[in-house]
mmCIF file of C-alpha atoms in Angstrom:
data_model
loop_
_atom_site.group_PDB
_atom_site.id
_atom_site.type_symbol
_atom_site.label_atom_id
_atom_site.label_comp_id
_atom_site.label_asym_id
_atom_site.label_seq_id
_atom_site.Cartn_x
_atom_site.Cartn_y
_atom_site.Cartn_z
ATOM 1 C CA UNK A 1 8.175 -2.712 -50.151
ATOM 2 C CA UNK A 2 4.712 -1.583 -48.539
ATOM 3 C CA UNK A 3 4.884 -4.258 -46.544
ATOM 4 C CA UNK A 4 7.826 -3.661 -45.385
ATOM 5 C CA UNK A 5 7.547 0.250 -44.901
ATOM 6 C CA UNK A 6 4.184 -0.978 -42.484
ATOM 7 C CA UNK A 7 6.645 -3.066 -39.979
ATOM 8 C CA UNK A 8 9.052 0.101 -39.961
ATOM 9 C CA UNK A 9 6.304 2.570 -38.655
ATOM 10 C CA UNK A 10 5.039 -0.482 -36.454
ATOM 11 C CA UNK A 11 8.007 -1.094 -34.725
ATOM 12 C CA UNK A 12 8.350 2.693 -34.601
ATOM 13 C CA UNK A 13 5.379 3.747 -33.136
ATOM 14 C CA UNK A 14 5.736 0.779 -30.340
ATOM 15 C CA UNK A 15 9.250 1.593 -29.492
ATOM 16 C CA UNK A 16 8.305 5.866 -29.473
ATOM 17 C CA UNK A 17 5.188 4.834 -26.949
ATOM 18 C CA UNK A 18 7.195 2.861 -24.698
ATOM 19 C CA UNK A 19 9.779 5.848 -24.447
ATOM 20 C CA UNK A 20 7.529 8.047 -24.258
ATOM 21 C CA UNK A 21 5.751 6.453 -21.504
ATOM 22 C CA UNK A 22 8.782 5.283 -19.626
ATOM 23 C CA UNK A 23 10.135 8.692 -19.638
ATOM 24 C CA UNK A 24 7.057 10.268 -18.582
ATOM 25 C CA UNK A 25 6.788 7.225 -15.923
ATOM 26 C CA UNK A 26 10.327 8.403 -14.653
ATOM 27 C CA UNK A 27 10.596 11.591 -14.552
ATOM 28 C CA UNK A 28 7.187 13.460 -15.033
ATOM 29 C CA UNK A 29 4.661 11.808 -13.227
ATOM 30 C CA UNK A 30 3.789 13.980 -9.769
ATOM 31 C CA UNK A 31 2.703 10.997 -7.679
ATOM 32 C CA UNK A 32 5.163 8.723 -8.646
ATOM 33 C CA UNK A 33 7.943 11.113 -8.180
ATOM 34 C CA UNK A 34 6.616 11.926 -4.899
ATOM 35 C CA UNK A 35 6.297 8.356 -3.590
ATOM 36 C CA UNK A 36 9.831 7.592 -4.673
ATOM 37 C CA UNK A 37 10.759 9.657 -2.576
ATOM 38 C CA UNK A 38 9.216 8.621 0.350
ATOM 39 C CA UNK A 39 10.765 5.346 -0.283
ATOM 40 C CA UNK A 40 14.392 6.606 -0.389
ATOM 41 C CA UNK A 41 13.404 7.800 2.493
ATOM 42 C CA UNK A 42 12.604 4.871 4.025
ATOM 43 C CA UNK A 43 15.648 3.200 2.609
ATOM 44 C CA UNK A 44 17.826 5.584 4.727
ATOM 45 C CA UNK A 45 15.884 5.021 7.792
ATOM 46 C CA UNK A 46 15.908 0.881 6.768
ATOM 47 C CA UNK A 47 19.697 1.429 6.736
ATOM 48 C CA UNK A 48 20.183 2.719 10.308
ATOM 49 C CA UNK A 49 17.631 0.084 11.309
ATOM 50 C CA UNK A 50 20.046 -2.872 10.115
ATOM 51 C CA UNK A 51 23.097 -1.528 11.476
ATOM 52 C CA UNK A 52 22.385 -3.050 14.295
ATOM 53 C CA UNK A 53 21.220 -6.929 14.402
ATOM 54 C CA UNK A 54 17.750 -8.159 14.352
ATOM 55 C CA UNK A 55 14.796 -8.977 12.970
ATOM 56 C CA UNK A 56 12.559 -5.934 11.449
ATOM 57 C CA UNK A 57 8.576 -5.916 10.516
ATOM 58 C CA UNK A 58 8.105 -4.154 6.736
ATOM 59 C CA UNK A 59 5.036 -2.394 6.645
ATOM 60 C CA UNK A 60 3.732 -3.336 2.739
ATOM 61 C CA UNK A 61 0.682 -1.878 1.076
ATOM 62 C CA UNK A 62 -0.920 1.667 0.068
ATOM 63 C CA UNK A 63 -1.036 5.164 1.357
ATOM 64 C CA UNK A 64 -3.256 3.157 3.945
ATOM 65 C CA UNK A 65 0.494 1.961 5.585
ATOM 66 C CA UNK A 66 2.205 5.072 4.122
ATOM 67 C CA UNK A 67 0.359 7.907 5.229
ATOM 68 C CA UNK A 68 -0.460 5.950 9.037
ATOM 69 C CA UNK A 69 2.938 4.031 10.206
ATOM 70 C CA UNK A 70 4.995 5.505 11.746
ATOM 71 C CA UNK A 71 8.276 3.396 12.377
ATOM 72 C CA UNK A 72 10.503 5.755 14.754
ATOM 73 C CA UNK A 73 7.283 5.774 16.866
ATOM 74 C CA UNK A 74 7.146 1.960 17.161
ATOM 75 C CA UNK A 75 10.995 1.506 18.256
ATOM 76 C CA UNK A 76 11.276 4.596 20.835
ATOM 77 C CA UNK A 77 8.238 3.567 22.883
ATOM 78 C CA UNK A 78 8.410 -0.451 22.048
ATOM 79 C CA UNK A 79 11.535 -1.052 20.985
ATOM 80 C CA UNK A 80 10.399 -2.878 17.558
ATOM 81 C CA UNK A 81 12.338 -2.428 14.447
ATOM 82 C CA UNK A 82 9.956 -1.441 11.708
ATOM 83 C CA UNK A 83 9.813 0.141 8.222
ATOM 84 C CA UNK A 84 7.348 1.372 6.024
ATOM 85 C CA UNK A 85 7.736 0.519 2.531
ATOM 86 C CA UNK A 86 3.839 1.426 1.527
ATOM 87 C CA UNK A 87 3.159 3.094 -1.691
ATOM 88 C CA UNK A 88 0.152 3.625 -3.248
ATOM 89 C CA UNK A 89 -3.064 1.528 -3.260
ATOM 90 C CA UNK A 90 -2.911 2.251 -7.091
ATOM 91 C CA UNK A 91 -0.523 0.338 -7.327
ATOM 92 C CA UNK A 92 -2.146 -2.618 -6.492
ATOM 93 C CA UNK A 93 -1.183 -5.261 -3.840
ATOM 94 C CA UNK A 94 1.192 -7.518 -5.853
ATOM 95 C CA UNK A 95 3.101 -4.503 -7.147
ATOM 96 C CA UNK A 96 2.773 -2.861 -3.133
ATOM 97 C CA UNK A 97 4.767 -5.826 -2.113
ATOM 98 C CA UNK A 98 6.945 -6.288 -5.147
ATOM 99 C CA UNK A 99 8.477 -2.761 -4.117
ATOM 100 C CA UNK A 100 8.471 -3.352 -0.454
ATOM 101 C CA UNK A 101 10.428 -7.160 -0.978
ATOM 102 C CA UNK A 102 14.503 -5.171 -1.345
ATOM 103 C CA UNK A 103 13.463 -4.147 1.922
ATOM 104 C CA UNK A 104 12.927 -8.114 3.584
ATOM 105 C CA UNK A 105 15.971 -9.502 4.973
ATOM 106 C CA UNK A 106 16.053 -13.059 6.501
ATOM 107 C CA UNK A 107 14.229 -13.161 9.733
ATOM 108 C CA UNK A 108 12.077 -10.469 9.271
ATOM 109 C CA UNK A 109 7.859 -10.497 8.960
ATOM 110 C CA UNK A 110 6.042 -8.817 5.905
ATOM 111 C CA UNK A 111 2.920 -7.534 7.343
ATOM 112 C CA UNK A 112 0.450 -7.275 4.605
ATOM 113 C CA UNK A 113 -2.173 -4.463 4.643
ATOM 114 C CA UNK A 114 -5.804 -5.283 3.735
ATOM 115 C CA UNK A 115 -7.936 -2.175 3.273
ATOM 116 C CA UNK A 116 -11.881 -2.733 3.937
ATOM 117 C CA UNK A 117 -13.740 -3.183 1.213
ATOM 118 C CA UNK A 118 -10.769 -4.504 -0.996
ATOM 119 C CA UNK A 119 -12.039 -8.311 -1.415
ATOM 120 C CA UNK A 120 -11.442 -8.005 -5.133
ATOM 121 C CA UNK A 121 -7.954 -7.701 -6.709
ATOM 122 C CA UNK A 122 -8.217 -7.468 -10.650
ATOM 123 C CA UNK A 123 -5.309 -7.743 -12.808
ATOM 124 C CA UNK A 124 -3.642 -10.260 -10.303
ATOM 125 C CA UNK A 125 -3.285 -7.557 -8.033
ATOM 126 C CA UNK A 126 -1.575 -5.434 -10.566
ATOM 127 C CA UNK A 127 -2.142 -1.727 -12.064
ATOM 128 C CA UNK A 128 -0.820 -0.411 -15.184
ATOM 129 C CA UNK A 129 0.552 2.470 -12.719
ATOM 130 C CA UNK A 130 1.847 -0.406 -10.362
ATOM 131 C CA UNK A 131 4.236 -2.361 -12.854
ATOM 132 C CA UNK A 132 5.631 1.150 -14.244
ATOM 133 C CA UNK A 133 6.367 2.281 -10.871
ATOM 134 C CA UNK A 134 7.912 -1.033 -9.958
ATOM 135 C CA UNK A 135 9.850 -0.753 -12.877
ATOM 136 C CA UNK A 136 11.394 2.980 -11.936
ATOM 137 C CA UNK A 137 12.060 2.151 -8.521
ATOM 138 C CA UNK A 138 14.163 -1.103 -8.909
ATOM 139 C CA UNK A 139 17.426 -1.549 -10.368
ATOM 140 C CA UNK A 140 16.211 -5.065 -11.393
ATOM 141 C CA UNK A 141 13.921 -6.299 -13.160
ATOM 142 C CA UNK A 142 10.586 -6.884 -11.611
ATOM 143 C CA UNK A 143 10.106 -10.313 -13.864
ATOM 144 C CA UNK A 144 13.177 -11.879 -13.051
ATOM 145 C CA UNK A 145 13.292 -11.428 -8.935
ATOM 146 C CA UNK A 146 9.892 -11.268 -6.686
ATOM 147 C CA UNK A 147 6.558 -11.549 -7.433
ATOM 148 C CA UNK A 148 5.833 -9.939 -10.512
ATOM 149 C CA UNK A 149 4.408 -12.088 -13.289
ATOM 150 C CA UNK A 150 5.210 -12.278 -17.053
ATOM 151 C CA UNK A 151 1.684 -11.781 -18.458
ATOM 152 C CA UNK A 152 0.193 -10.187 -20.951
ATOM 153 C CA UNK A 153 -0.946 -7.006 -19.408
ATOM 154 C CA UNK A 154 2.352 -6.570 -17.269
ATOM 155 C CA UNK A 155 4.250 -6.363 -20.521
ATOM 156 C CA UNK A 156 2.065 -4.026 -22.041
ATOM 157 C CA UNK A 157 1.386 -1.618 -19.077
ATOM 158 C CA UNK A 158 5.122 -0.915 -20.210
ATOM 159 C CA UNK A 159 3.798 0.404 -23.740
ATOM 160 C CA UNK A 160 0.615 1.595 -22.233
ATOM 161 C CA UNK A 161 0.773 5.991 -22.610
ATOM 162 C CA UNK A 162 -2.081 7.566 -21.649
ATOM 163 C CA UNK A 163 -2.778 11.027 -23.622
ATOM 164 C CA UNK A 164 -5.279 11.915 -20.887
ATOM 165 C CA UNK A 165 -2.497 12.113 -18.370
ATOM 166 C CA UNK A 166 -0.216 13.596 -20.607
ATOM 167 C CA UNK A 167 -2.894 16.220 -21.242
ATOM 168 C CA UNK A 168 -3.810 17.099 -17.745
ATOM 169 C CA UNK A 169 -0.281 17.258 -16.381
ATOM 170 C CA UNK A 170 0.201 19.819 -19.222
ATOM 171 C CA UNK A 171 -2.652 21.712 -18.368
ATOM 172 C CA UNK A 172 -1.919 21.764 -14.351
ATOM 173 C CA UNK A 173 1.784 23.094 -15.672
ATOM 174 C CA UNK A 174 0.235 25.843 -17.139
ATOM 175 C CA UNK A 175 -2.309 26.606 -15.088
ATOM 176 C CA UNK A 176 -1.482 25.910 -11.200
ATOM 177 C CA UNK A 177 1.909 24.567 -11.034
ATOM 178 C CA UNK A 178 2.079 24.582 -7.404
ATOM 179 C CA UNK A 179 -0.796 22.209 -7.220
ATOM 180 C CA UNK A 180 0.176 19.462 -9.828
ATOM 181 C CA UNK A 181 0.276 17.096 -6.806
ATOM 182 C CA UNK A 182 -1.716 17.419 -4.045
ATOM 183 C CA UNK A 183 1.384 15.937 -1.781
ATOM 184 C CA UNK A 184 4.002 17.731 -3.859
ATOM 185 C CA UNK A 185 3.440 20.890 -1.393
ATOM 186 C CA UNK A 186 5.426 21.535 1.787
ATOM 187 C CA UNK A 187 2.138 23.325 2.810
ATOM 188 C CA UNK A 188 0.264 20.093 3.349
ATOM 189 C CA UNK A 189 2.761 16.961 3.587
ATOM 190 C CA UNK A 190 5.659 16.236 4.746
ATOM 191 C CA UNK A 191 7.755 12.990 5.178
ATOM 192 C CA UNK A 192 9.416 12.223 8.340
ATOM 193 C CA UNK A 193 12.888 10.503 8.810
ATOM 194 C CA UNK A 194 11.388 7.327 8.448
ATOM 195 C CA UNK A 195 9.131 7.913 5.354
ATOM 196 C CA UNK A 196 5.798 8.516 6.774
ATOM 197 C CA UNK A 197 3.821 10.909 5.309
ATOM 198 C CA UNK A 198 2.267 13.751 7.200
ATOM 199 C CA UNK A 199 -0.864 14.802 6.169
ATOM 200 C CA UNK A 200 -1.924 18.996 7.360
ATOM 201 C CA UNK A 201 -5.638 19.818 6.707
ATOM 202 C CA UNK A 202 -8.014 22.335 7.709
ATOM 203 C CA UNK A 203 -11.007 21.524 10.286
ATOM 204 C CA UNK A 204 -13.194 22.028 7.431
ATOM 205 C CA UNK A 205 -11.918 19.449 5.491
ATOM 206 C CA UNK A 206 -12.450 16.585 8.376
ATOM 207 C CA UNK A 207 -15.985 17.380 7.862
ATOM 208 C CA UNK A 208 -16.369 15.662 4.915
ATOM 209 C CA UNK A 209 -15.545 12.404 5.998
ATOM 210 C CA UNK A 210 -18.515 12.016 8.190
ATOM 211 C CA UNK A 211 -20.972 11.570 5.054
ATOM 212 C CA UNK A 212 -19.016 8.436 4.304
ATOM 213 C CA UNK A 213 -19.897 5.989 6.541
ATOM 214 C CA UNK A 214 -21.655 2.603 4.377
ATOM 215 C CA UNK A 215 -24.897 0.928 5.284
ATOM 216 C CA UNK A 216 -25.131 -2.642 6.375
ATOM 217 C CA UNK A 217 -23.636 -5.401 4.336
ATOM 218 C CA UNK A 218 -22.973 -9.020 3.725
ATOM 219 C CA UNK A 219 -19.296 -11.012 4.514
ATOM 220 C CA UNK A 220 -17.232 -10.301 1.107
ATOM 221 C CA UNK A 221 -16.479 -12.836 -1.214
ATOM 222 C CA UNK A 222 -12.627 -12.355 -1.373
ATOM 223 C CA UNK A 223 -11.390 -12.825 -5.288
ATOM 224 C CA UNK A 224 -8.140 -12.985 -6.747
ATOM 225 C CA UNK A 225 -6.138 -13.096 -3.499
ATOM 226 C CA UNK A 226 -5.191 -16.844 -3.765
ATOM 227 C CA UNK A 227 -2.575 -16.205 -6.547
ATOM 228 C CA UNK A 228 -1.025 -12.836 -4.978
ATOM 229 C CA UNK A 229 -0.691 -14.466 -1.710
ATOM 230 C CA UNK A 230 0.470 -18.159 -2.744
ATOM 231 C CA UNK A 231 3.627 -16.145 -4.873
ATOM 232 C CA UNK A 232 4.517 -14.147 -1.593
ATOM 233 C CA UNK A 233 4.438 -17.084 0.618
ATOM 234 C CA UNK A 234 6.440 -18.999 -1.290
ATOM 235 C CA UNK A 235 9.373 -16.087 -1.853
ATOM 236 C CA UNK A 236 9.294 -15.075 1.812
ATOM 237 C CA UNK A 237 9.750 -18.729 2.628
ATOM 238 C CA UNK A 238 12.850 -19.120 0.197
ATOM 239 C CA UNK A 239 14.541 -15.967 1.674
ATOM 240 C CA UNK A 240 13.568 -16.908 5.377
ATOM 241 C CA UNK A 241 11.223 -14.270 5.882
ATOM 242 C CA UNK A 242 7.539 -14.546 7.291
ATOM 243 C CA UNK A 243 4.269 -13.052 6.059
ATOM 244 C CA UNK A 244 1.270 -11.781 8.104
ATOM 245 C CA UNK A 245 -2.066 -9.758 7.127
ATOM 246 C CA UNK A 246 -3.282 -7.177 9.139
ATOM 247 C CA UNK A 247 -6.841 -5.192 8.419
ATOM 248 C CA UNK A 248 -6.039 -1.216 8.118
ATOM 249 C CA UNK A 249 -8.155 1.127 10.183
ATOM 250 C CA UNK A 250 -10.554 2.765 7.901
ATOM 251 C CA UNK A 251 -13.566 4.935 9.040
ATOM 252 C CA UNK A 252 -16.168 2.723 8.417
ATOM 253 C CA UNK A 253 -18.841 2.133 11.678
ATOM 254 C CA UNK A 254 -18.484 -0.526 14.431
ATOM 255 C CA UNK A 255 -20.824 -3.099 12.865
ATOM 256 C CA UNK A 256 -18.641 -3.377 9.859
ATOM 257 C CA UNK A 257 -16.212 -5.834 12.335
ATOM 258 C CA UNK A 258 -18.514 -8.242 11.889
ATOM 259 C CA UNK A 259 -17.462 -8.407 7.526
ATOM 260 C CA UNK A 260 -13.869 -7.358 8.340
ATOM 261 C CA UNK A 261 -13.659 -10.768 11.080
ATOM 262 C CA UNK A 262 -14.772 -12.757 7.860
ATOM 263 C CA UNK A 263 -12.034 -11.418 5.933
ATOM 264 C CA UNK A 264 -9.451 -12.011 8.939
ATOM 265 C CA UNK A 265 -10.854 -15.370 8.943
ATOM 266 C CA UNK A 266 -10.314 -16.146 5.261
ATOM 267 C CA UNK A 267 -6.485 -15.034 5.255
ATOM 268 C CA UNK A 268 -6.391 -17.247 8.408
ATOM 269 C CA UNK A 269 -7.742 -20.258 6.365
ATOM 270 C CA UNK A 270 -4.919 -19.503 3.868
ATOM 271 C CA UNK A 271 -2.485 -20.210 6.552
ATOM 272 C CA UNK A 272 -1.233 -16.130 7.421
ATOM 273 C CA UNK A 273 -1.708 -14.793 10.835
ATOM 274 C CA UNK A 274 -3.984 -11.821 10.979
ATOM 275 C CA UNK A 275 -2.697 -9.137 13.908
ATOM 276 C CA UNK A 276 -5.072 -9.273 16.562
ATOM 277 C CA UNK A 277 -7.043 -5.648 16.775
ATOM 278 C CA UNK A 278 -10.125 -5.573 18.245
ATOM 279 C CA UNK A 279 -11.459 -2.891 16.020
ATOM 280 C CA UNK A 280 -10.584 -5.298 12.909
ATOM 281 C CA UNK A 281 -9.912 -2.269 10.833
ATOM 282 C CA UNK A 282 -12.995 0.129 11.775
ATOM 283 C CA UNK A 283 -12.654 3.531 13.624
ATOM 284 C CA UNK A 284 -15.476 5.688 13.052
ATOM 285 C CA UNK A 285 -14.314 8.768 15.184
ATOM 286 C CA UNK A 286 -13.466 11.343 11.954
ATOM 287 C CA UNK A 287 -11.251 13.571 13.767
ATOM 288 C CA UNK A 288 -8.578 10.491 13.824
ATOM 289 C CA UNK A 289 -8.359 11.140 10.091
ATOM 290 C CA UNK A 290 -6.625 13.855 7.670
ATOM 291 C CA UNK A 291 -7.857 13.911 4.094
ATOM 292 C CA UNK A 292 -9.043 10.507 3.212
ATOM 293 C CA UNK A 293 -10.949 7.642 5.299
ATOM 294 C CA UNK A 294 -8.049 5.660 5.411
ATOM 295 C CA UNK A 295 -5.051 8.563 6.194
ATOM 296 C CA UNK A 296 -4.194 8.775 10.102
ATOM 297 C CA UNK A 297 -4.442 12.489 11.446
ATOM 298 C CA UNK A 298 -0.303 12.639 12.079
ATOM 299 C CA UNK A 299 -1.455 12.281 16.632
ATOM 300 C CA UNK A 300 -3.760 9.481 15.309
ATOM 301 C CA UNK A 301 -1.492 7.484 13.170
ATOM 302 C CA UNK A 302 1.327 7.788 16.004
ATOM 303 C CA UNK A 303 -0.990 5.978 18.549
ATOM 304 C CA UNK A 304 -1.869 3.265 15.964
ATOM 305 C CA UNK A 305 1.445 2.801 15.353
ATOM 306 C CA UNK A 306 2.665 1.810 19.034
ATOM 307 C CA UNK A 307 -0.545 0.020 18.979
ATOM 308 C CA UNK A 308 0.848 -2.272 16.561
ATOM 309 C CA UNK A 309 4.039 -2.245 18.084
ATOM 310 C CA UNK A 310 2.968 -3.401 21.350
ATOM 311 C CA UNK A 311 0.714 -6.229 19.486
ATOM 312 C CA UNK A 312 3.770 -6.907 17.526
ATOM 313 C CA UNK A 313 5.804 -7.140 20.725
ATOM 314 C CA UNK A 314 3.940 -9.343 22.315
ATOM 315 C CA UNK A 315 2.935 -11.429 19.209
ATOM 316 C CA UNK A 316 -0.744 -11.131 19.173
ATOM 317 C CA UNK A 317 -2.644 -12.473 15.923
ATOM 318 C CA UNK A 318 -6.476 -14.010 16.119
ATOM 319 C CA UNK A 319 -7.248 -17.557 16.450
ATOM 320 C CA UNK A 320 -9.700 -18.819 14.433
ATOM 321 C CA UNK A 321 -11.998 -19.557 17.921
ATOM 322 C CA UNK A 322 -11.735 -15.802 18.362
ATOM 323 C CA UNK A 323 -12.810 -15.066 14.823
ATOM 324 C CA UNK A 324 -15.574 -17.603 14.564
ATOM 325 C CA UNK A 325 -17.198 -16.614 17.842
ATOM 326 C CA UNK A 326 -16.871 -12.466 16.823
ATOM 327 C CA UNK A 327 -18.905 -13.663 13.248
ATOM 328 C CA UNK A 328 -21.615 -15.941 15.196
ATOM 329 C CA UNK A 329 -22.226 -12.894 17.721
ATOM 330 C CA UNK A 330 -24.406 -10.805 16.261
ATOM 331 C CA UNK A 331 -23.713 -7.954 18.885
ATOM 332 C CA UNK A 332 -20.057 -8.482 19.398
ATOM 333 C CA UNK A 333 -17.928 -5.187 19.379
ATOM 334 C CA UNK A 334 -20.682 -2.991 19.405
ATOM 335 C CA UNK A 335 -19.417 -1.507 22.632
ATOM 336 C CA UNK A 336 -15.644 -0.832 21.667
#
């Protein structure tokens, strides 16, 4: 009888935390509502794009592609069909391009976003927040279509409450409940036609970003990136899509080119094109930025994006030559 009383309240207690935290996941967490939006959004726009025949490039990655791309941009001045399906680095980059796959038809390109500094992915490229979110947003189930892995810790991310978040939502309720999110606000976001996210800061605030600029350092030793990228080759090449990396702009200084040219190299290695950008991902000029060292000012983000367009266009990615002779120069891009 005691026995069996402990497997009631066992069963009960996992089955009242997984409600609990898939209700909370659905319906009260601020970032995740706000970022399903964005991607309705960019459903809509993804619809108007395929009305009309063609292949289209889908953006996939963090705020890094969400808060910077911006798709209407790329087809009025370069005529390329593009959408953004970023999310949240958060996330992680398996679950990124889990929720960006619905948008891949046959034909198109998945452009993969790499931001600086990333060279380690833990959890298989997965968050607890990721597999939740992936779970909201799809009508499916992320195990049995994409890239999403049956594992231990995806299952339990699913069971996984956190009274720390339940605690501070509470308290931001109660205390400032017009600043539970700080991208909830019409006062400092908003989210074009297309999805993008619009970032409005003070000049004070660009400030800040100019005390972040890292020393020297070594070429990364890229981890966990095999897996993640092996699993997305091999769907995009069953639906008859294509995958390429590109390195996001961050606001690092010019001689970080030199580690972010290794990195292009090592995706190259792997067998994915790496969009050719001769600033390989570092643009130390802080006024280009809004409230993070990878967000686009909205004017910045719009040139980047026909940037892209136009390398797109003309289908510019590195060759290895390139790469190798950027690495062995120990001046290269120093002038750019």
């Amino acid at each position: 009888m005691f026995k069996r009383l402990v497997f009631y309240i066992l069963i009960t207690s996992i089955l009242g935390t997984y409600t609990l935290n898939r209700l909370y996941e659905c319906f009260l967490r601020p970032d995740s509502l706000f970022f399903e939006q964005t991607i309705k959004t960019s459903k809509k726009w993804s619809h108007e794009l395929r009305k009309s025949p063609g292949p289209c490039f889908v953006f996939t990655g963090g705020s890094e592609v969400r808060m910077c791309i911006e798709p209407q941009v790329m087809l009025e001045k370069q005529g390329v069909r593009a959408i953004n399906a970023g999310v949240q680095a958060g996330c992680g980059v398996r679950c990124n391009a889990q929720i960006a796959l619905p948008f891949l038809h046959k034909g198109d390109t998945l452009l993969v976003s790499y931001i600086p500094g990333n060279d380690k992915l833990t959890n298989d490229g997965m968050t607890h927040i990721g597999i939740n979110f992936c779970h909201t947003l799809q009508q499916f189930s992320p195990y049995t279509k994409g890239i999403l892995p049956t594992s231990y810790y995806s299952i339990a991310s699913l069971f996984r409450g956190s009274s720390s978040n339940y605690s501070i939502h509470v308290m931001r309720l109660l205390t400032r409940p017009d600043c539970i999110y700080r991208y909830s606000s019409s006062k400092n976001a908003e989210i074009s036609r297309t999805g993008r996210v619009n970032v409005f800061l003070l000049d004070e605030q660009h400030k800040k970003l100019e005390t972040k600029i890292p020393g020297k350092h070594s070429a990364p030793v890229l981890h966990g990136w095999e897996p993640f990228l092996a699993d997305l080759q091999t769907y995009c090449q069953k639906h008859g899509a294509k995958v390429a990396m590109y390195i996001s702009r961050s606001h690092l200084p010019a001689h970080s080119r030199k580690t972010n040219a290794c990195v292009a190299l090592y995706f190259m290695n792997l067998g994915f094109p790496v969009l050719k950008d001769p600033y390989l991902g570092c643009w130390p000029d802080a006024s280009m930025y809004s409230d993070t060292a990878q967000h686009l000012s909205i004017e910045a983000g719009c040139n980047y994006s026909e940037f892209l367009a136009v390398q797109l266009k003309n289908n510019q990615y590195w060759t290895k030559e390139e790469l190798q002779q950027f690495i062995n120069d120990a001046n290269t891009g120093e002038e750019l």
